Short mmCIF file of C-alpha atoms and ligand atoms in Angstrom, two decimals:
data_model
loop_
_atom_site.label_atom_id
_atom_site.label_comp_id
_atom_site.label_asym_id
_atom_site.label_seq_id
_atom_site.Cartn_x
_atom_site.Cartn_y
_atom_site.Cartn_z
CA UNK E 57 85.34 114.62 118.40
CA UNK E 58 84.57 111.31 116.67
CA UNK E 59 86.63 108.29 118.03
CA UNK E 60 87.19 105.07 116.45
CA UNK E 61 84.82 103.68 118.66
CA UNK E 62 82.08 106.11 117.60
CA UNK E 63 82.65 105.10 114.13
CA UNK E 64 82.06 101.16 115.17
CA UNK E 65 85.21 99.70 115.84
CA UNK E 66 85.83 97.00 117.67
CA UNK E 67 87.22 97.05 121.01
CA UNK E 68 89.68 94.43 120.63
CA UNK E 69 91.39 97.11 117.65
CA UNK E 70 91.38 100.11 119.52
CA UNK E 71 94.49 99.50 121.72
CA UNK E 72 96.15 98.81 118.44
CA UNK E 73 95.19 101.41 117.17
CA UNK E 74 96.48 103.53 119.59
CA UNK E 75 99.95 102.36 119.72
CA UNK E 76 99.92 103.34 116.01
CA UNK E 77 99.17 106.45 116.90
CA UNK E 78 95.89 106.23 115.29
CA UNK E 79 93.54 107.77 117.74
CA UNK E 80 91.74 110.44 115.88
CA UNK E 81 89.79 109.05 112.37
CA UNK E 82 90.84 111.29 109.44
CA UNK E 83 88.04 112.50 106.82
CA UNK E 84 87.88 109.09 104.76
CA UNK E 85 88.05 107.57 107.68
CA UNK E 86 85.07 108.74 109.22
CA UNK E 87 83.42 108.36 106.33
CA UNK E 88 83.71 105.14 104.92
CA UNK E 89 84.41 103.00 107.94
CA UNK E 90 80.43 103.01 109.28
CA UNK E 91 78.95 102.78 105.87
CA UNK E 92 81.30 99.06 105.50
CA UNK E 93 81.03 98.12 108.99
CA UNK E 94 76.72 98.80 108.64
CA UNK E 95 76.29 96.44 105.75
CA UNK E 96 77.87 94.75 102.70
CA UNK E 97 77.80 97.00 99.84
CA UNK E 98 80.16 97.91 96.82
CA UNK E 99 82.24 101.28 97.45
CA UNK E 100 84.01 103.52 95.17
CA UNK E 101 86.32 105.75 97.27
CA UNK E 102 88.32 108.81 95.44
CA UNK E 103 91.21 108.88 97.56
CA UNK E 104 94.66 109.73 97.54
CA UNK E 105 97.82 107.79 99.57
CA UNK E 106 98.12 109.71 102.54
CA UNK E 107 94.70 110.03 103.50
CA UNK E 108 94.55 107.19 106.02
CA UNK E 109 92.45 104.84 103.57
CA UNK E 110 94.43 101.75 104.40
CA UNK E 111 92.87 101.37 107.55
CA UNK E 112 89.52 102.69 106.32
CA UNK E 113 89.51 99.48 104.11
CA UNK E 114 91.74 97.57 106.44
CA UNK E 115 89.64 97.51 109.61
CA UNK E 116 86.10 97.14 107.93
CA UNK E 117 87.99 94.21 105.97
CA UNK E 118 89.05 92.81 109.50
CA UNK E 119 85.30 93.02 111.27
CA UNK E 120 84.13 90.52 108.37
CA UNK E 121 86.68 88.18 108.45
CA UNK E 122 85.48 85.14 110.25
CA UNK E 123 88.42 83.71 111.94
CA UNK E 124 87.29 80.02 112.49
CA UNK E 125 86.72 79.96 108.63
CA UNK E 126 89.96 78.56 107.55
CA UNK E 127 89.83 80.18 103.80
CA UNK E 128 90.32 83.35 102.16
CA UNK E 129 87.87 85.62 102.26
CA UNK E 130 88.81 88.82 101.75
CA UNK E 131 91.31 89.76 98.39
CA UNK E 132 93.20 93.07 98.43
CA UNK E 133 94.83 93.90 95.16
CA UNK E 134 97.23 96.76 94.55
CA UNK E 135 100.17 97.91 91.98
CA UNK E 136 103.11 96.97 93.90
CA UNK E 137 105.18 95.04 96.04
CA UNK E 138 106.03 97.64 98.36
CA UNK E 139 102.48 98.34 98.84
CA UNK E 140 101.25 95.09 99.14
CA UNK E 141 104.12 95.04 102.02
CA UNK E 142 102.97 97.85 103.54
CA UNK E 143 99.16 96.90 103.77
CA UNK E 144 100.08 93.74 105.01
CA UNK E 145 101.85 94.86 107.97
CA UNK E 146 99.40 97.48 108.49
CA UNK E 147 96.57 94.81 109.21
CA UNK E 148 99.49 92.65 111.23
CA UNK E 149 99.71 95.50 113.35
CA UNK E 150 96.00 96.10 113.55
CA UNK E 151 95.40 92.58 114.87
CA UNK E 152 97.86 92.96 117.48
CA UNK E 153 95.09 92.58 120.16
CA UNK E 154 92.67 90.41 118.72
CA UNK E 155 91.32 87.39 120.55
CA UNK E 156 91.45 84.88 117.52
CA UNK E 157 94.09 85.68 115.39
CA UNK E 158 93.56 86.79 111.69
CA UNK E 159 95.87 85.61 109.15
CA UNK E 160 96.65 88.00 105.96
CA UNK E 161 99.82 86.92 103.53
CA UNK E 162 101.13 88.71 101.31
CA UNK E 163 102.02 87.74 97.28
CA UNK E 164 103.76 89.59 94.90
CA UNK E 165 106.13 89.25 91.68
CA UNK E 166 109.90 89.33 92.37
CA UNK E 167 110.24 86.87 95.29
CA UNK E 168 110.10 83.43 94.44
CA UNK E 169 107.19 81.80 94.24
CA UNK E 170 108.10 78.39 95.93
CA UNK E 171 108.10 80.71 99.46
CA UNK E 172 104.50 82.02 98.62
CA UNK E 173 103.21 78.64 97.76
CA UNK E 174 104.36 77.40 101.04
CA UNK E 175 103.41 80.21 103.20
CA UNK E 176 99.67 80.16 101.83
CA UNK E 177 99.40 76.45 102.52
CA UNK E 178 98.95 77.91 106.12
CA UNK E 179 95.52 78.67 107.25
CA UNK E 180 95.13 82.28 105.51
CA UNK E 181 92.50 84.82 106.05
CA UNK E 182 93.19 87.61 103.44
CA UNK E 183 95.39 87.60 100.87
CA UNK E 184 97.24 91.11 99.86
CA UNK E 185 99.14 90.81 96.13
CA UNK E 186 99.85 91.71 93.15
CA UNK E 187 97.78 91.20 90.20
CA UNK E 188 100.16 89.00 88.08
CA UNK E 189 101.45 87.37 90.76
CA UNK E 190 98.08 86.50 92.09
CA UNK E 191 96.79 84.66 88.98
CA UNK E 192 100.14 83.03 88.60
CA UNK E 193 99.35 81.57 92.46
CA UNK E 194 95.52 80.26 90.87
CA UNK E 195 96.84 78.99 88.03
CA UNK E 196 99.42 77.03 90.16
CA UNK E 197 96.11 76.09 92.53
CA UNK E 198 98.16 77.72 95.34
CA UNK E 199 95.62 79.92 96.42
CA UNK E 200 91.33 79.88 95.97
CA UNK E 201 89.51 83.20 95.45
CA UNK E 202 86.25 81.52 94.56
CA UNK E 203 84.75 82.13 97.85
CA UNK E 204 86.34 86.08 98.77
CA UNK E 205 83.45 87.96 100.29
CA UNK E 206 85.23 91.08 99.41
CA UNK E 207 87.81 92.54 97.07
CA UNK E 208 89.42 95.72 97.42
CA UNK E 209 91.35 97.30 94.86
CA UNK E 210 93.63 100.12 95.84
CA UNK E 211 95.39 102.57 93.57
CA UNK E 212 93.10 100.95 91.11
CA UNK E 213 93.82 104.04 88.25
CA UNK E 214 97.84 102.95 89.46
CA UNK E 215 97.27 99.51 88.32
CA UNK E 216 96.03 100.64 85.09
CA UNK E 217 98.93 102.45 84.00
CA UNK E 218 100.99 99.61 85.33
CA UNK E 219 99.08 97.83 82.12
CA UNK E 220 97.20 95.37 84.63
CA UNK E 221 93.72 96.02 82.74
CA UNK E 222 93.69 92.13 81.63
CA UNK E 223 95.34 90.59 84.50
CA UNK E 224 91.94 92.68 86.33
CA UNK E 225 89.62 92.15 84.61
CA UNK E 226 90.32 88.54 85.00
CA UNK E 227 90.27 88.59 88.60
CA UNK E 228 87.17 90.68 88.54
CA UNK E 229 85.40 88.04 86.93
CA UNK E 230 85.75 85.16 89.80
CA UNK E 231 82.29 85.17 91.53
CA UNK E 232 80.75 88.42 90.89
CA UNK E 233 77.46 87.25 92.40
CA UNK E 234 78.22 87.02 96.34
CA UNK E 235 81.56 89.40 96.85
CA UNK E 236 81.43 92.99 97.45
CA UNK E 237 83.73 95.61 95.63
CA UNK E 238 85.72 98.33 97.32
CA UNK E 239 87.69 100.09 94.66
CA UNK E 240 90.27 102.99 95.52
CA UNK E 241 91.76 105.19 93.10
CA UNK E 242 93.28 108.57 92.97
CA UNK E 243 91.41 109.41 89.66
CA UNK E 244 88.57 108.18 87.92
CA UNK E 245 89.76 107.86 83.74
CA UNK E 246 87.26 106.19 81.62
CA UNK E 247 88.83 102.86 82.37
CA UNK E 248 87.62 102.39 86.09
CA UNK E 249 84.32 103.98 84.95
CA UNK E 250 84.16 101.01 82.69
CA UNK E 251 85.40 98.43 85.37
CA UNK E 252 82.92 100.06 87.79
CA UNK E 253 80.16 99.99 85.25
CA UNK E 254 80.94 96.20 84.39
CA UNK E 255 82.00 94.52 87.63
CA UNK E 256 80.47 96.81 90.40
CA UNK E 257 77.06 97.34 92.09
CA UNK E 258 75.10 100.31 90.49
CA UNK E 259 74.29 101.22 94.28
CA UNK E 260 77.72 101.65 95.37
CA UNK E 261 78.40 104.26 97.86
CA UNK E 262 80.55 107.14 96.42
CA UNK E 263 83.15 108.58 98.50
CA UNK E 264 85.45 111.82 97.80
CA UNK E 265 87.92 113.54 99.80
CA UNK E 266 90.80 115.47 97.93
CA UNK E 267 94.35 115.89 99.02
CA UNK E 268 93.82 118.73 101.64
CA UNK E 269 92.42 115.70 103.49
CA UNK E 270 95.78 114.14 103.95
CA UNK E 271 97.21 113.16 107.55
CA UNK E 272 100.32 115.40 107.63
CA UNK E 273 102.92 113.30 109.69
CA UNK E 274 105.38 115.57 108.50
CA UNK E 275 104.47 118.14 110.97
CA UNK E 276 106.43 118.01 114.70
CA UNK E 277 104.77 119.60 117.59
CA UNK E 278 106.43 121.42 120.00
CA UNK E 279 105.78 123.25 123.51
CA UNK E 280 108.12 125.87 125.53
CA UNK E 281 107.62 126.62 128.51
CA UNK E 282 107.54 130.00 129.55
CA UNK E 283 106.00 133.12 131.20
CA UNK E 284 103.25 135.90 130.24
CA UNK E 285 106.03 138.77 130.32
CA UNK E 286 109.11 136.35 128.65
CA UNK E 287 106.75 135.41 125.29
CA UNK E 288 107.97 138.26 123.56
CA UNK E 289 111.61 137.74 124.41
CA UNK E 290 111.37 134.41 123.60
CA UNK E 291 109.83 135.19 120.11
CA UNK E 292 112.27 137.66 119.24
CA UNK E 293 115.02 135.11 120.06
CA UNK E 294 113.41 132.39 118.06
CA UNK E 295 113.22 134.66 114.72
CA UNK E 296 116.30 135.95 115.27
CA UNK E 297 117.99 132.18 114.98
CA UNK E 298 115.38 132.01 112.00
CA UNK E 299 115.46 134.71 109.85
CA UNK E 300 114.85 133.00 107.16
CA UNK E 301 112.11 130.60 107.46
CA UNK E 302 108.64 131.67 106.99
CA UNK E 303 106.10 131.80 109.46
CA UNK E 304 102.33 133.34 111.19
CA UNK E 305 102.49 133.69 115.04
CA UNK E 306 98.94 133.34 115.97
CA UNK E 307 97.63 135.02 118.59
CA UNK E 308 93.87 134.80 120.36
CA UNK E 309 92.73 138.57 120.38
CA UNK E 310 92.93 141.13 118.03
CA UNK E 311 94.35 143.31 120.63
CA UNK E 312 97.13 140.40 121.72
CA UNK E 313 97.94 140.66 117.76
CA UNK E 314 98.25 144.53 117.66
CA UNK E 315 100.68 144.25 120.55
CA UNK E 316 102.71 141.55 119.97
CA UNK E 317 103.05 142.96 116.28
CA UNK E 318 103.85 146.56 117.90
CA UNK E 319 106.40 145.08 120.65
CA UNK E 320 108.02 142.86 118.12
CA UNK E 321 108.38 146.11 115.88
CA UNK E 322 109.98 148.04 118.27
CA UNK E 323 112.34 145.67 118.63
CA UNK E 324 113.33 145.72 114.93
CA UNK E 325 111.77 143.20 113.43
CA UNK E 326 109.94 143.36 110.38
CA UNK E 327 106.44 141.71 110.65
CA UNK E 328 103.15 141.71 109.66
CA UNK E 329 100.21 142.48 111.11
CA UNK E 330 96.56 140.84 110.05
CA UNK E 331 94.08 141.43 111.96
CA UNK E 332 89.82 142.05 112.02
CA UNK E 333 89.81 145.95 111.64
CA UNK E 334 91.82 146.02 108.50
CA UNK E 335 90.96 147.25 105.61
CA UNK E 336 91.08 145.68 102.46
CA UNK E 337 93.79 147.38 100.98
CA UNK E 338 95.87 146.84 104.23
CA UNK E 339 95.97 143.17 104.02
CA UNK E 340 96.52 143.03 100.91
CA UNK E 341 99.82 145.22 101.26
CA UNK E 342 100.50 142.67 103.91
CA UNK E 343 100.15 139.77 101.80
CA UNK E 344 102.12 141.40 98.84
CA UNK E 345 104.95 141.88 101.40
CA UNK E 346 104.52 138.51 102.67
CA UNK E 347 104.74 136.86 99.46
CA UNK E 348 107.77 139.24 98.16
CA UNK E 349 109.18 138.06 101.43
CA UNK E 350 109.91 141.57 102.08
CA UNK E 351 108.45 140.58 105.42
CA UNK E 352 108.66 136.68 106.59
CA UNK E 353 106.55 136.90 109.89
CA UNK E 354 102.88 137.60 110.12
CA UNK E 355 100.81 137.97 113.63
CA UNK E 356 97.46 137.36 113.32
CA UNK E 357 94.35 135.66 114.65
CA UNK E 358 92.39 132.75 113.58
CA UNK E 359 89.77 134.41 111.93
CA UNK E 360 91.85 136.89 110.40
CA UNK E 361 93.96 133.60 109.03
CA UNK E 362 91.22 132.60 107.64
CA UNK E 363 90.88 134.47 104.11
CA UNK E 364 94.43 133.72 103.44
CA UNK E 365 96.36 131.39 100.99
CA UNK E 366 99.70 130.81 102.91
CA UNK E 367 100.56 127.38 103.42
CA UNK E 368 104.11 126.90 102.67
CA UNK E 369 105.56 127.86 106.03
CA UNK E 370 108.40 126.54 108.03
CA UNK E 371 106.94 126.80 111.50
CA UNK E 372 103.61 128.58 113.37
CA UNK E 373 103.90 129.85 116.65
CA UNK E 374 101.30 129.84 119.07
CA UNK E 375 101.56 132.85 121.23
CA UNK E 376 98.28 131.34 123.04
CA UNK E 377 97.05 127.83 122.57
CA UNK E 378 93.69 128.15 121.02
CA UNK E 379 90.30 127.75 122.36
CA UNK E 380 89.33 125.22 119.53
CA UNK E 381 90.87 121.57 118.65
CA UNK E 382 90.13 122.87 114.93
CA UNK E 383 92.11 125.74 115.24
CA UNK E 384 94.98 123.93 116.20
CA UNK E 385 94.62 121.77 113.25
CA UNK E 386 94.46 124.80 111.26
CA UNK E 387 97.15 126.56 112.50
CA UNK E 388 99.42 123.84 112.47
CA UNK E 389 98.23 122.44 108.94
CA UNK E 390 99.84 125.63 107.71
CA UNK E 391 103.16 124.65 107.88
CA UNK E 392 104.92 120.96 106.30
CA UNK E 393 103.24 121.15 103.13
CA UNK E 394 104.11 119.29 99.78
CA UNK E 395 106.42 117.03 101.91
CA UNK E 396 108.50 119.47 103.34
CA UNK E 397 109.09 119.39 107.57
CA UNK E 398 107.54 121.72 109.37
CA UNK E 399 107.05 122.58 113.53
CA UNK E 400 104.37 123.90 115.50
CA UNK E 401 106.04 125.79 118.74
CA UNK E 402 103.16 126.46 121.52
CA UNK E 403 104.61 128.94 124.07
CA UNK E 404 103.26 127.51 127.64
CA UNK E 405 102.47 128.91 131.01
CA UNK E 406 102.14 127.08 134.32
CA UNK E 407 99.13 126.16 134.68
CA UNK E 408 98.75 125.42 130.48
CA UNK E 409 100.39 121.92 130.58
CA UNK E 410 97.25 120.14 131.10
CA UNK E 411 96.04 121.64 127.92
CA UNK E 412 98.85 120.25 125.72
CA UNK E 413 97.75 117.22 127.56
CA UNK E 414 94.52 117.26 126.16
CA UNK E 415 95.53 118.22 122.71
CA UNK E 416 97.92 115.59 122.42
CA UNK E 417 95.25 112.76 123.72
CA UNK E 418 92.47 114.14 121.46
CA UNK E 419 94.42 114.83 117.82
CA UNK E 420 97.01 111.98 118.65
CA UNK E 421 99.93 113.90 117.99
CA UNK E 422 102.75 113.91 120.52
CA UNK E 423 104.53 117.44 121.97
CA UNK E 424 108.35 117.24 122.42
CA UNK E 425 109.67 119.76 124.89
CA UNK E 426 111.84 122.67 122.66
CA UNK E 427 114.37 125.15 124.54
CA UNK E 428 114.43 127.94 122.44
P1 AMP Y 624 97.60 105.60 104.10
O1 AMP Y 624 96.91 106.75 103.45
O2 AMP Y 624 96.67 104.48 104.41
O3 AMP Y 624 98.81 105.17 103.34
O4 AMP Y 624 98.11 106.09 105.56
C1 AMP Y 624 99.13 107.03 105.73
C2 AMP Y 624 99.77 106.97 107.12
O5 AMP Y 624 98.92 107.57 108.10
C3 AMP Y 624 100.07 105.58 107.64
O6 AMP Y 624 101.38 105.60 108.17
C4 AMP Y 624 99.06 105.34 108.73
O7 AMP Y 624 99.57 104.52 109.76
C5 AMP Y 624 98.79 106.71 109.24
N1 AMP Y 624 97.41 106.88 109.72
C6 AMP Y 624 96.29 106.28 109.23
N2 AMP Y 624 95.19 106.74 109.85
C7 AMP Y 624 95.60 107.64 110.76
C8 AMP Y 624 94.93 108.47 111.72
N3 AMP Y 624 93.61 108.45 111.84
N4 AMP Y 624 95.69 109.29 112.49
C9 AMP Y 624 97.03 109.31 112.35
N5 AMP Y 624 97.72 108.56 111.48
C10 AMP Y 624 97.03 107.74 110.68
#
């Protein structure tokens, strides 16, 4: 697995990083932080909230800052005041461990504009606003862009519905020559392709991810601690208080799957079984049952997860921890989708702590103990 590290981060960031809980870099991560942090370029990055790109701006943003350079120097622009609040505590609680502090201040409309005046006559690194607001603060010679090595734009297609396209285009225009261009946006309409035609580099690096890429912090992970011969006791307890929330049990083998399905049968429950040797037609009755919610359990193994489109799930249980990191992203992505809540149970044997151990350090999630 990739760290932060790996990617060219900064030591001084990663214990930060860390305590955020930010240990493992998610897809835009990974693949726009070494592009910024290898040289100065323009960057167009499709990307939705949710996706981690604050800190794959953020912390490429932060390694160019010179912090003995008492002016701005880097601008970040976005739609609203919450968000500018939110990006600049996000680099407030990057810096955390810095050796020479880096200033960022945020401006926006709605507060009054006496405070921001006097708050940017401190020494300030980056400014984070608004775009109205932000003119409003040159006009008033409260702040100087002239020299910004870098703009970002976030939610840039966001601003333009907002009806910012003037107030933009006017900021765009400060020093084209010697600042690089990050722009953001969740869509590309004709009017970014025209801002990114007009104001950007014709070498800009593209970047795409799409919302499958999104880190899902609704999702709670969970371990119980059990024994090989009390798993399917302690299954049949946990769908009995659930009856009726959705969910897969995955299990390593075929074989385990066949069983677990048969022993969980006998029992009276209604499940499904998917699993290598199927045919066809057998899955698909599965699936139709599964979807009727004639049936609201399905056993089955990674691979035989694979071909399936079932997302919207309450909870997955691990019967086994899986052999791959991936698979536990998998699994576990199945569940807490389109905001909803969702929990992934591992059953655990002695021996099998050190593994949740290891899961937990190298996805940087965190395992709460469940009594089921
Ligand atoms: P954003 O898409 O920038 O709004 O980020 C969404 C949320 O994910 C924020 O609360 C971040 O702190 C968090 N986050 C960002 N990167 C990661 C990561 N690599 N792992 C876990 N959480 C992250």
């Amino acid at each position: 697995m990739q760290t932060f590290s790996d990617l060219g981060i900064s030591k001084d960031y990663i214990k930060a990083l860390n305590e955020l809980k930010i240990i493992k870099p998610s897809k835009i991560q990974e693949a726009v932080i070494p592009v910024l942090l290898e040289k100065r370029t323009d960057l167009i990055g499709l990307a939705q909230t949710g996706t981690g790109k604050t800190a794959a701006f953020g912390l490429p943003l932060l390694h160019t800052i010179e912090p003995d350079i008492e002016r701005v120097q880097g601008l970040i622009i976005a739609p609203t005041r919450e968000l500018v609040q939110q990006i600049k505590k996000q680099l407030f609680k990057f810096t955390k461990y810095i050796d020479k502090r880096i200033f960022a201040e945020g401006v926006y409309g709605g507060e009054k504009i006496d405070r921001q005046i006097t708050r940017l006559q401190r020494p300030t690194h980056i400014v984070v606003a608004t775009p109205g607001r932000l003119l409003d603060l040159i006009k008033r010679k409260a702040v100087d862009i002239s020299r910004v090595k870098t703009l970002v734009l976030d939610e840039a297609d966001e601003m333009l519905s907002m009806g910012f396209k003037e107030d933009l285009n006017k900021i765009l225009k400060y020093n084209t020559a010697d600042r690089n261009t990050w722009l953001f946006s969740a869509t590309m309409p004709q009017e970014i392709k025209r801002i990114v035609d007009t104001y950007m580099s014709p070498d800009a690096v593209r970047i795409t991810t799409d919302k499958n890429d999104a880190i899902n912090t609704n999702i709670s992970h969970h371990f119980v601690n059990t024994k090989i011969q009390d798993k399917v006791g302690l299954i049949a307890r946990l769908l009995k208080k659930r009856r009726q929330d959705r969910s897969i049990i995955f299990c390593r083998t075929k074989a385990g799957a066949k069983n677990l399905a048969q022993e969980l049968e006998n029992q009276g429950f209604k499940v499904g079984a998917l699993e290598g040797d199927m045919q066809q037609k057998e899955r698909d009755k599965v699936m139709r049952a599964f979807r009727k919610e004639r049936i609201r359990v399905l056993v089955s193994t990674d691979v035989s997860a694979r071909g399936i489109d079932v997302n919207d799930l309450a909870f997955v249980v691990h019967h086994q921890l899986p052999e791959h990191l991936d698979y536990y992203t998998h699994r576990s992505g199945r569940t807490a989708r389109a905001g909803k809540k969702g929990q992934s149970i591992a059953l655990v044997i002695p021996g099998e702590m050190q593994k949740v151990l290891e899961l937990q350090k190298a996805l940087g999630i965190k395992f709460r103990e469940m009594v089921v």
